[in-house]
Amino acid sequence: MTLNYSFSYFMQKPIRYSLTAAACLLAFSAQAQLISNLYSVGDSLTDAGTYAPTTQLFVPDSGRFTTNPGLVWTQYLGQSLGLSSEAAIVNQFGAPTRTPNGGTNYAQGGSRVLLSPGVGVGAGVWFTADPVSSQVDRLLADTGGRIDGKALVTVWAGANDVLTQYGAVGLGLPVPSALGNVGTSAGDLNAQIMRLQAAGAKLILVNTLPDLGVTPFGLSQGPAGAGLLTAMSDTFNQQLLQATAGRNVLVFDTNRVLNDLRARPAAYGFTALNAATQPACLPSGSSSLLCVNPPEADTYVFADGVHPTSATHKVFAQVTLASMRAAGQNSTLAVAPLVAIRQHAQTLEGRLTSGALVVEQPDDSKIVLRPKGHLEMYTALESGRFGASTLGVRMGNEAKTTVVLVGGDITLAPNALAGLVLSHAEGDLSFSENTGGFKTRQTTVGTYATVALSPEWYLNAALAYGDLDFDNIHRDVRLGSTQLLVSSTGQTTGSYASARVGGGYILKAGRFFGGPTLSLTEERVKVKAYTEAPGPLAFSFGDTTYRSRRVSLGFNGTYDVGRIKPFARVSLEKDLNHDPLRVTMGSYASNAITVDGDRPDGLFALATLGVKGLLGGGMQWSLLYSTTVSQNDIRGWSVGAALQVPF
């Protein structure tokens, strides 16, 4: 009798695990999937048009340090995020001070980190650059001294401090002193980063200084001058990395991308002659601030001696967006194994009811208990498909999983059994927009026990442990006008452990059998740290651990119509663990950021329909289809088949 509804457990919930994994697609928290704001401080590499009101009086469409009227990288990034990155203040012609512009980009061309005047400008004229410290002052004043923890803050500065010290060497300053001053500027920038953190900023992206020695300006200085600029750039970056180590900011190595651009510019679409060494803006040596629509602008890497073209800015924006997505793509590693693991665990539900103590009969008019020492073996095959939509920087995905298991249990007494089960699962997940994916393999072993307290009440318990292998991890991004495919690849391992207790009640009403169930399951998935293969976008990822404390309240029902019996189940699922899933990543393992991930389990319902029947010799088969109810952005289905053989 009760074996009927126990088999409604046996294959009742495969889709839940697929759908659950799809819910965790990015490392930023659920609320942070949509970044609340985009703030920027820095110099001309990020300036969105501070001087445009003045320059446009003389040259229409000018005002940014690039190939105008093109945009800079934060503006392109803002477009991808649905946010603005316009100049926070602008310089009006003849005005000694800035005018608020309502934007969130505080970067200004010529700015140094702490000191004034900036490079290429002078005090008392309309091109007077505020240092980064003053930009932070303005940002905090505009935000009331607090920065939303869901906002992204970009920091890119230091080039003008290097250029200042390079010029000072030409005037007689000893090189060691100049290098020391550059290192001090890096420490000053770290102080501004600390101010931003103290004000509440949690998502801070810091770009390293590009190697000024390989820019068109640097190359024009000859081998000695270029070498000194490279040494100064390296000194700044090394000091910045040391200062920010352990400070929970994402430091991105811009030179990895710049070096790849220089090595193969045509692959990115920069096809001009000497595309990586000659500037697009003419005459050579002029500033890109007044450069508008130069010939074939998008075929050059540099607009002038040190500033990128707008096409290069697009590449940096694409790289930045891919970096933000990387966190979520990596966090999915910790959740995707639950697709198969929970399928395996839920298959055991059929053995965790008092129905497993009963020998199935052609009809339920007679109850026959399994004798002591009676062995039953079973096997099952389950397959699921699931997906989720892209939301902000959280990438959608499409995935499939297959689980094969074998198990058996033996009755220790008329009212008690114990069993062992072994499963092997393989999964294949692809992120939307061709942005990567990974494959999983896992082998799990579990043990369980069921005790009937009475004809109606029963208790159960189960333990499981598994080894995880993650292969062909790849993050893909297409860069430049050619949509060049750049992949970052890696592999790692992990583990799974779970403990569960539960129970239920059996009732009968005519041909209907069923009853309520309640269980509590503790789960832990751990993904070990790994570093992607060397490449322009390669990251290091720290250990990632996902923990769940899941309560399931369900009701099962089977209707006896003969040898073939339909069954159904509805359950309410709730994760009581609200601790964030945390992911640590960065261009360098020592300079990584830890962000809170989106927990995959919420409050939702599951529904299952199936049929089962008897074969000769007491064997039993079952088929089912499952889906989820009331879980936003999730779609999927699962089917399964099982066979049980008594001995």
GROMACS .gro file of N, CA and C in nm, residues 146-273:
model
  384
  146ARG      N    1   2.784   5.927   0.214
  146ARG     CA    2   2.765   5.783   0.210
  146ARG      C    3   2.747   5.737   0.066
  147ILE      N    4   2.812   5.626   0.032
  147ILE     CA    5   2.800   5.568  -0.101
  147ILE      C    6   2.724   5.437  -0.090
  148ASP      N    7   2.624   5.423  -0.173
  148ASP     CA    8   2.543   5.302  -0.174
  148ASP      C    9   2.633   5.181  -0.198
  149GLY      N   10   2.620   5.078  -0.114
  149GLY     CA   11   2.700   4.959  -0.129
  149GLY      C   12   2.674   4.883  -0.257
  150LYS      N   13   2.566   4.914  -0.326
  150LYS     CA   14   2.535   4.848  -0.454
  150LYS      C   15   2.590   4.925  -0.573
  151ALA      N   16   2.652   5.040  -0.547
  151ALA     CA   17   2.709   5.121  -0.655
  151ALA      C   18   2.847   5.070  -0.692
  152LEU      N   19   2.880   5.082  -0.820
  152LEU     CA   20   3.013   5.050  -0.868
  152LEU      C   21   3.094   5.179  -0.875
  153VAL      N   22   3.214   5.178  -0.815
  153VAL     CA   23   3.303   5.294  -0.816
  153VAL      C   24   3.430   5.255  -0.891
  154THR      N   25   3.463   5.331  -0.996
  154THR     CA   26   3.585   5.303  -1.072
  154THR      C   27   3.692   5.406  -1.037
  155VAL      N   28   3.815   5.360  -1.028
  155VAL     CA   29   3.929   5.445  -0.995
  155VAL      C   30   4.040   5.415  -1.096
  156TRP      N   31   4.082   5.518  -1.169
  156TRP     CA   32   4.190   5.501  -1.266
  156TRP      C   33   4.269   5.631  -1.270
  157ALA      N   34   4.384   5.632  -1.206
  157ALA     CA   35   4.464   5.755  -1.196
  157ALA      C   36   4.610   5.719  -1.173
  158GLY      N   37   4.697   5.819  -1.185
  158GLY     CA   38   4.839   5.801  -1.163
  158GLY      C   39   4.925   5.836  -1.281
  159ALA      N   40   4.868   5.837  -1.402
  159ALA     CA   41   4.948   5.865  -1.521
  159ALA      C   42   5.008   6.004  -1.516
  160ASN      N   43   4.932   6.101  -1.469
  160ASN     CA   44   4.984   6.239  -1.467
  160ASN      C   45   5.091   6.257  -1.359
  161ASP      N   46   5.085   6.178  -1.252
  161ASP     CA   47   5.192   6.182  -1.154
  161ASP      C   48   5.321   6.126  -1.213
  162VAL      N   49   5.310   6.022  -1.294
  162VAL     CA   50   5.428   5.968  -1.361
  162VAL      C   51   5.484   6.070  -1.459
  163LEU      N   52   5.396   6.132  -1.539
  163LEU     CA   53   5.443   6.230  -1.637
  163LEU      C   54   5.507   6.351  -1.568
  164THR      N   55   5.453   6.390  -1.452
  164THR     CA   56   5.513   6.502  -1.378
  164THR      C   57   5.655   6.467  -1.334
  165GLN      N   58   5.672   6.347  -1.280
  165GLN     CA   59   5.805   6.306  -1.235
  165GLN      C   60   5.899   6.283  -1.352
  166TYR      N   61   5.848   6.237  -1.464
  166TYR     CA   62   5.931   6.220  -1.583
  166TYR      C   63   5.984   6.355  -1.630
  167GLY      N   64   5.896   6.455  -1.629
  167GLY     CA   65   5.941   6.588  -1.666
  167GLY      C   66   6.041   6.645  -1.567
  168ALA      N   67   6.023   6.612  -1.439
  168ALA     CA   68   6.116   6.661  -1.337
  168ALA      C   69   6.254   6.601  -1.354
  169VAL      N   70   6.261   6.476  -1.398
  169VAL     CA   71   6.391   6.414  -1.425
  169VAL      C   72   6.464   6.491  -1.533
  170GLY      N   73   6.387   6.535  -1.634
  170GLY     CA   74   6.447   6.614  -1.740
  170GLY      C   75   6.501   6.747  -1.693
  171LEU      N   76   6.450   6.795  -1.579
  171LEU     CA   77   6.496   6.921  -1.522
  171LEU      C   78   6.600   6.899  -1.414
  172GLY      N   79   6.643   6.774  -1.395
  172GLY     CA   80   6.753   6.748  -1.303
  172GLY      C   81   6.720   6.667  -1.181
  173LEU      N   82   6.595   6.628  -1.160
  173LEU     CA   83   6.562   6.548  -1.043
  173LEU      C   84   6.624   6.409  -1.058
  174PRO      N   85   6.694   6.360  -0.958
  174PRO     CA   86   6.752   6.225  -0.966
  174PRO      C   87   6.643   6.119  -0.987
  175VAL      N   88   6.674   6.019  -1.068
  175VAL     CA   89   6.576   5.914  -1.098
  175VAL      C   90   6.526   5.844  -0.973
  176PRO      N   91   6.614   5.806  -0.877
  176PRO     CA   92   6.562   5.741  -0.756
  176PRO      C   93   6.460   5.827  -0.683
  177SER      N   94   6.482   5.958  -0.679
  177SER     CA   95   6.387   6.047  -0.613
  177SER      C   96   6.254   6.048  -0.688
  178ALA      N   97   6.262   6.051  -0.822
  178ALA     CA   98   6.140   6.051  -0.903
  178ALA      C   99   6.061   5.922  -0.881
  179LEU      N  100   6.133   5.809  -0.878
  179LEU     CA  101   6.065   5.681  -0.855
  179LEU      C  102   6.002   5.677  -0.716
  180GLY      N  103   6.071   5.735  -0.618
  180GLY     CA  104   6.014   5.742  -0.485
  180GLY      C  105   5.887   5.825  -0.481
  181ASN      N  106   5.886   5.936  -0.556
  181ASN     CA  107   5.767   6.022  -0.562
  181ASN      C  108   5.651   5.949  -0.629
  182VAL      N  109   5.683   5.871  -0.732
  182VAL     CA  110   5.578   5.794  -0.800
  182VAL      C  111   5.517   5.693  -0.702
  183GLY      N  112   5.603   5.625  -0.625
  183GLY     CA  113   5.552   5.530  -0.527
  183GLY      C  114   5.465   5.596  -0.422
  184THR      N  115   5.503   5.719  -0.383
  184THR     CA  116   5.422   5.794  -0.287
  184THR      C  117   5.284   5.824  -0.344
  185SER      N  118   5.279   5.858  -0.473
  185SER     CA  119   5.149   5.885  -0.537
  185SER      C  120   5.059   5.762  -0.535
  186ALA      N  121   5.117   5.644  -0.553
  186ALA     CA  122   5.039   5.521  -0.546
  186ALA      C  123   4.980   5.504  -0.406
  187GLY      N  124   5.060   5.532  -0.304
  187GLY     CA  125   5.008   5.526  -0.168
  187GLY      C  126   4.899   5.628  -0.144
  188ASP      N  127   4.914   5.747  -0.204
  188ASP     CA  128   4.810   5.849  -0.191
  188ASP      C  129   4.680   5.804  -0.256
  189LEU      N  130   4.691   5.733  -0.369
  189LEU     CA  131   4.570   5.683  -0.434
  189LEU      C  132   4.501   5.579  -0.346
  190ASN      N  133   4.579   5.494  -0.284
  190ASN     CA  134   4.521   5.397  -0.191
  190ASN      C  135   4.446   5.467  -0.078
  191ALA      N  136   4.498   5.579  -0.031
  191ALA     CA  137   4.429   5.654   0.075
  191ALA      C  138   4.292   5.701   0.028
  192GLN      N  139   4.281   5.741  -0.099
  192GLN     CA  140   4.151   5.784  -0.152
  192GLN      C  141   4.056   5.664  -0.165
  193ILE      N  142   4.113   5.549  -0.201
  193ILE     CA  143   4.031   5.428  -0.207
  193ILE      C  144   3.976   5.394  -0.069
  194MET      N  145   4.059   5.410   0.034
  194MET     CA  146   4.014   5.384   0.170
  194MET      C  147   3.904   5.480   0.211
  195ARG      N  148   3.912   5.604   0.165
  195ARG     CA  149   3.804   5.700   0.194
  195ARG      C  150   3.673   5.654   0.132
  196LEU      N  151   3.680   5.604   0.010
  196LEU     CA  152   3.559   5.556  -0.058
  196LEU      C  153   3.501   5.437   0.017
  197GLN      N  154   3.587   5.347   0.063
  197GLN     CA  155   3.538   5.232   0.139
  197GLN      C  156   3.476   5.275   0.272
  198ALA      N  157   3.541   5.370   0.337
  198ALA     CA  158   3.488   5.418   0.465
  198ALA      C  159   3.351   5.481   0.449
  199ALA      N  160   3.323   5.533   0.328
  199ALA     CA  161   3.194   5.595   0.301
  199ALA      C  162   3.089   5.493   0.260
  200GLY      N  163   3.126   5.366   0.253
  200GLY     CA  164   3.027   5.262   0.225
  200GLY      C  165   3.043   5.191   0.092
  201ALA      N  166   3.138   5.233   0.008
  201ALA     CA  167   3.156   5.168  -0.122
  201ALA      C  168   3.207   5.026  -0.103
  202LYS      N  169   3.141   4.931  -0.168
  202LYS     CA  170   3.180   4.790  -0.157
  202LYS      C  171   3.227   4.732  -0.289
  203LEU      N  172   3.186   4.791  -0.399
  203LEU     CA  173   3.225   4.743  -0.532
  203LEU      C  174   3.317   4.847  -0.594
  204ILE      N  175   3.446   4.835  -0.571
  204ILE     CA  176   3.544   4.930  -0.621
  204ILE      C  177   3.635   4.860  -0.722
  205LEU      N  178   3.640   4.914  -0.842
  205LEU     CA  179   3.725   4.863  -0.948
  205LEU      C  180   3.841   4.960  -0.968
  206VAL      N  181   3.963   4.912  -0.950
  206VAL     CA  182   4.084   4.993  -0.965
  206VAL      C  183   4.162   4.941  -1.084
  207ASN      N  184   4.183   5.024  -1.184
  207ASN     CA  185   4.264   4.986  -1.299
  207ASN      C  186   4.410   5.022  -1.273
  208THR      N  187   4.498   4.930  -1.307
  208THR     CA  188   4.639   4.962  -1.296
  208THR      C  189   4.678   5.063  -1.405
  209LEU      N  190   4.791   5.126  -1.385
  209LEU     CA  191   4.839   5.225  -1.480
  209LEU      C  192   4.890   5.155  -1.606
  210PRO      N  193   4.849   5.200  -1.725
  210PRO     CA  194   4.906   5.142  -1.847
  210PRO      C  195   5.055   5.177  -1.857
  211ASP      N  196   5.129   5.094  -1.923
  211ASP     CA  197   5.273   5.117  -1.943
  211ASP      C  198   5.291   5.235  -2.037
  212LEU      N  199   5.327   5.349  -1.978
  212LEU     CA  200   5.341   5.469  -2.061
  212LEU      C  201   5.462   5.462  -2.154
  213GLY      N  202   5.554   5.370  -2.127
  213GLY     CA  203   5.670   5.357  -2.213
  213GLY      C  204   5.639   5.298  -2.349
  214VAL      N  205   5.526   5.232  -2.367
  214VAL     CA  206   5.492   5.172  -2.495
  214VAL      C  207   5.384   5.250  -2.568
  215THR      N  208   5.343   5.363  -2.514
  215THR     CA  209   5.250   5.450  -2.585
  215THR      C  210   5.325   5.524  -2.695
  216PRO      N  211   5.256   5.584  -2.792
  216PRO     CA  212   5.326   5.663  -2.894
  216PRO      C  213   5.414   5.771  -2.834
  217PHE      N  214   5.368   5.836  -2.726
  217PHE     CA  215   5.452   5.936  -2.661
  217PHE      C  216   5.577   5.871  -2.603
  218GLY      N  217   5.558   5.759  -2.533
  218GLY     CA  218   5.673   5.693  -2.474
  218GLY      C  219   5.775   5.650  -2.577
  219LEU      N  220   5.729   5.593  -2.687
  219LEU     CA  221   5.821   5.549  -2.792
  219LEU      C  222   5.893   5.667  -2.856
  220SER      N  223   5.827   5.783  -2.858
  220SER     CA  224   5.891   5.901  -2.919
  220SER      C  225   6.005   5.954  -2.833
  221GLN      N  226   6.018   5.908  -2.709
  221GLN     CA  227   6.121   5.957  -2.619
  221GLN      C  228   6.252   5.881  -2.634
  222GLY      N  229   6.255   5.785  -2.725
  222GLY     CA  230   6.375   5.706  -2.742
  222GLY      C  231   6.382   5.595  -2.640
  223PRO      N  232   6.479   5.502  -2.659
  223PRO     CA  233   6.487   5.386  -2.569
  223PRO      C  234   6.505   5.424  -2.422
  224ALA      N  235   6.588   5.523  -2.395
  224ALA     CA  236   6.611   5.560  -2.255
  224ALA      C  237   6.487   5.621  -2.193
  225GLY      N  238   6.423   5.714  -2.265
  225GLY     CA  239   6.301   5.776  -2.213
  225GLY      C  240   6.189   5.677  -2.196
  226ALA      N  241   6.169   5.590  -2.298
  226ALA     CA  242   6.065   5.488  -2.290
  226ALA      C  243   6.091   5.394  -2.173
  227GLY      N  244   6.218   5.357  -2.153
  227GLY     CA  245   6.251   5.268  -2.043
  227GLY      C  246   6.222   5.330  -1.908
  228LEU      N  247   6.251   5.462  -1.896
  228LEU     CA  248   6.223   5.530  -1.770
  228LEU      C  249   6.072   5.538  -1.744
  229LEU      N  250   5.994   5.567  -1.847
  229LEU     CA  251   5.848   5.572  -1.831
  229LEU      C  252   5.793   5.435  -1.793
  230THR      N  253   5.848   5.331  -1.850
  230THR     CA  254   5.806   5.195  -1.813
  230THR      C  255   5.840   5.166  -1.668
  231ALA      N  256   5.961   5.204  -1.627
  231ALA     CA  257   6.002   5.182  -1.488
  231ALA      C  258   5.913   5.257  -1.391
  232MET      N  259   5.876   5.380  -1.426
  232MET     CA  260   5.788   5.459  -1.340
  232MET      C  261   5.649   5.398  -1.334
  233SER      N  262   5.598   5.352  -1.449
  233SER     CA  263   5.465   5.288  -1.452
  233SER      C  264   5.466   5.163  -1.366
  234ASP      N  265   5.572   5.082  -1.379
  234ASP     CA  266   5.582   4.960  -1.299
  234ASP      C  267   5.591   4.990  -1.150
  235THR      N  268   5.669   5.095  -1.115
  235THR     CA  269   5.682   5.132  -0.975
  235THR      C  270   5.547   5.172  -0.916
  236PHE      N  271   5.473   5.252  -0.991
  236PHE     CA  272   5.340   5.294  -0.944
  236PHE      C  273   5.251   5.171  -0.923
  237ASN      N  274   5.248   5.082  -1.020
  237ASN     CA  275   5.161   4.966  -1.011
  237ASN      C  276   5.202   4.873  -0.897
  238GLN      N  277   5.332   4.852  -0.881
  238GLN     CA  278   5.377   4.765  -0.773
  238GLN      C  279   5.341   4.821  -0.635
  239GLN      N  280   5.358   4.950  -0.620
  239GLN     CA  281   5.323   5.012  -0.492
  239GLN      C  282   5.172   5.011  -0.471
  240LEU      N  283   5.096   5.029  -0.578
  240LEU     CA  284   4.951   5.026  -0.567
  240LEU      C  285   4.903   4.886  -0.528
  241LEU      N  286   4.962   4.784  -0.589
  241LEU     CA  287   4.923   4.647  -0.555
  241LEU      C  288   4.957   4.615  -0.410
  242GLN      N  289   5.071   4.659  -0.364
  242GLN     CA  290   5.109   4.636  -0.225
  242GLN      C  291   5.014   4.708  -0.129
  243ALA      N  292   4.981   4.831  -0.164
  243ALA     CA  293   4.896   4.911  -0.075
  243ALA      C  294   4.754   4.858  -0.069
  244THR      N  295   4.704   4.805  -0.179
  244THR     CA  296   4.564   4.760  -0.183
  244THR      C  297   4.549   4.611  -0.152
  245ALA      N  298   4.658   4.540  -0.130
  245ALA     CA  299   4.650   4.397  -0.099
  245ALA      C  300   4.564   4.375   0.025
  246GLY      N  301   4.466   4.288   0.012
  246GLY     CA  302   4.379   4.257   0.124
  246GLY      C  303   4.274   4.363   0.156
  247ARG      N  304   4.260   4.463   0.070
  247ARG     CA  305   4.167   4.571   0.099
  247ARG      C  306   4.029   4.549   0.035
  248ASN      N  307   4.008   4.433  -0.026
  248ASN     CA  308   3.879   4.398  -0.084
  248ASN      C  309   3.837   4.495  -0.194
  249VAL      N  310   3.929   4.523  -0.285
  249VAL     CA  311   3.898   4.597  -0.407
  249VAL      C  312   3.944   4.511  -0.524
  250LEU      N  313   3.877   4.528  -0.636
  250LEU     CA  314   3.913   4.453  -0.757
  250LEU      C  315   4.015   4.535  -0.834
  251VAL      N  316   4.140   4.489  -0.836
  251VAL     CA  317   4.246   4.555  -0.911
  251VAL      C  318   4.260   4.482  -1.043
  252PHE      N  319   4.235   4.554  -1.152
  252PHE     CA  320   4.241   4.492  -1.286
  252PHE      C  321   4.369   4.534  -1.355
  253ASP      N  322   4.441   4.436  -1.409
  253ASP     CA  323   4.567   4.460  -1.478
  253ASP      C  324   4.539   4.503  -1.622
  254THR      N  325   4.538   4.634  -1.646
  254THR     CA  326   4.509   4.685  -1.780
  254THR      C  327   4.617   4.649  -1.881
  255ASN      N  328   4.738   4.625  -1.833
  255ASN     CA  329   4.847   4.597  -1.927
  255ASN      C  330   4.833   4.461  -1.994
  256ARG      N  331   4.762   4.368  -1.931
  256ARG     CA  332   4.738   4.242  -1.999
  256ARG      C  333   4.659   4.263  -2.127
  257VAL      N  334   4.560   4.351  -2.120
  257VAL     CA  335   4.481   4.381  -2.238
  257VAL      C  336   4.561   4.466  -2.335
  258LEU      N  337   4.629   4.569  -2.284
  258LEU     CA  338   4.706   4.657  -2.370
  258LEU      C  339   4.816   4.580  -2.443
  259ASN      N  340   4.883   4.489  -2.375
  259ASN     CA  341   4.988   4.411  -2.439
  259ASN      C  342   4.932   4.322  -2.550
  260ASP      N  343   4.811   4.267  -2.527
  260ASP     CA  344   4.750   4.184  -2.631
  260ASP      C  345   4.709   4.270  -2.750
  261LEU      N  346   4.659   4.390  -2.723
  261LEU     CA  347   4.625   4.483  -2.831
  261LEU      C  348   4.747   4.518  -2.914
  262ARG      N  349   4.858   4.543  -2.847
  262ARG     CA  350   4.981   4.580  -2.918
  262ARG      C  351   5.036   4.462  -2.997
  263ALA      N  352   5.020   4.341  -2.944
  263ALA     CA  353   5.077   4.223  -3.010
  263ALA      C  354   5.000   4.184  -3.136
  264ARG      N  355   4.870   4.206  -3.136
  264ARG     CA  356   4.788   4.166  -3.252
  264ARG      C  357   4.674   4.265  -3.274
  265PRO      N  358   4.707   4.389  -3.308
  265PRO     CA  359   4.602   4.491  -3.323
  265PRO      C  360   4.499   4.457  -3.430
  266ALA      N  361   4.543   4.398  -3.541
  266ALA     CA  362   4.448   4.368  -3.648
  266ALA      C  363   4.342   4.269  -3.605
  267ALA      N  364   4.376   4.179  -3.511
  267ALA     CA  365   4.278   4.081  -3.464
  267ALA      C  366   4.161   4.149  -3.395
  268TYR      N  367   4.184   4.265  -3.336
  268TYR     CA  368   4.079   4.342  -3.270
  268TYR      C  369   4.009   4.440  -3.366
  269GLY      N  370   4.059   4.451  -3.487
  269GLY     CA  371   4.001   4.544  -3.582
  269GLY      C  372   4.082   4.671  -3.601
  270PHE      N  373   4.198   4.682  -3.537
  270PHE     CA  374   4.284   4.800  -3.554
  270PHE      C  375   4.381   4.771  -3.669
  271THR      N  376   4.340   4.807  -3.788
  271THR     CA  377   4.408   4.763  -3.910
  271THR      C  378   4.493   4.870  -3.976
  272ALA      N  379   4.501   4.988  -3.918
  272ALA     CA  380   4.583   5.093  -3.978
  272ALA      C  381   4.730   5.054  -3.974
  273LEU      N  382   4.809   5.113  -4.062
  273LEU     CA  383   4.953   5.092  -4.060
  273LEU      C  384   5.008   5.145  -3.928
   0.00000   0.00000   0.00000
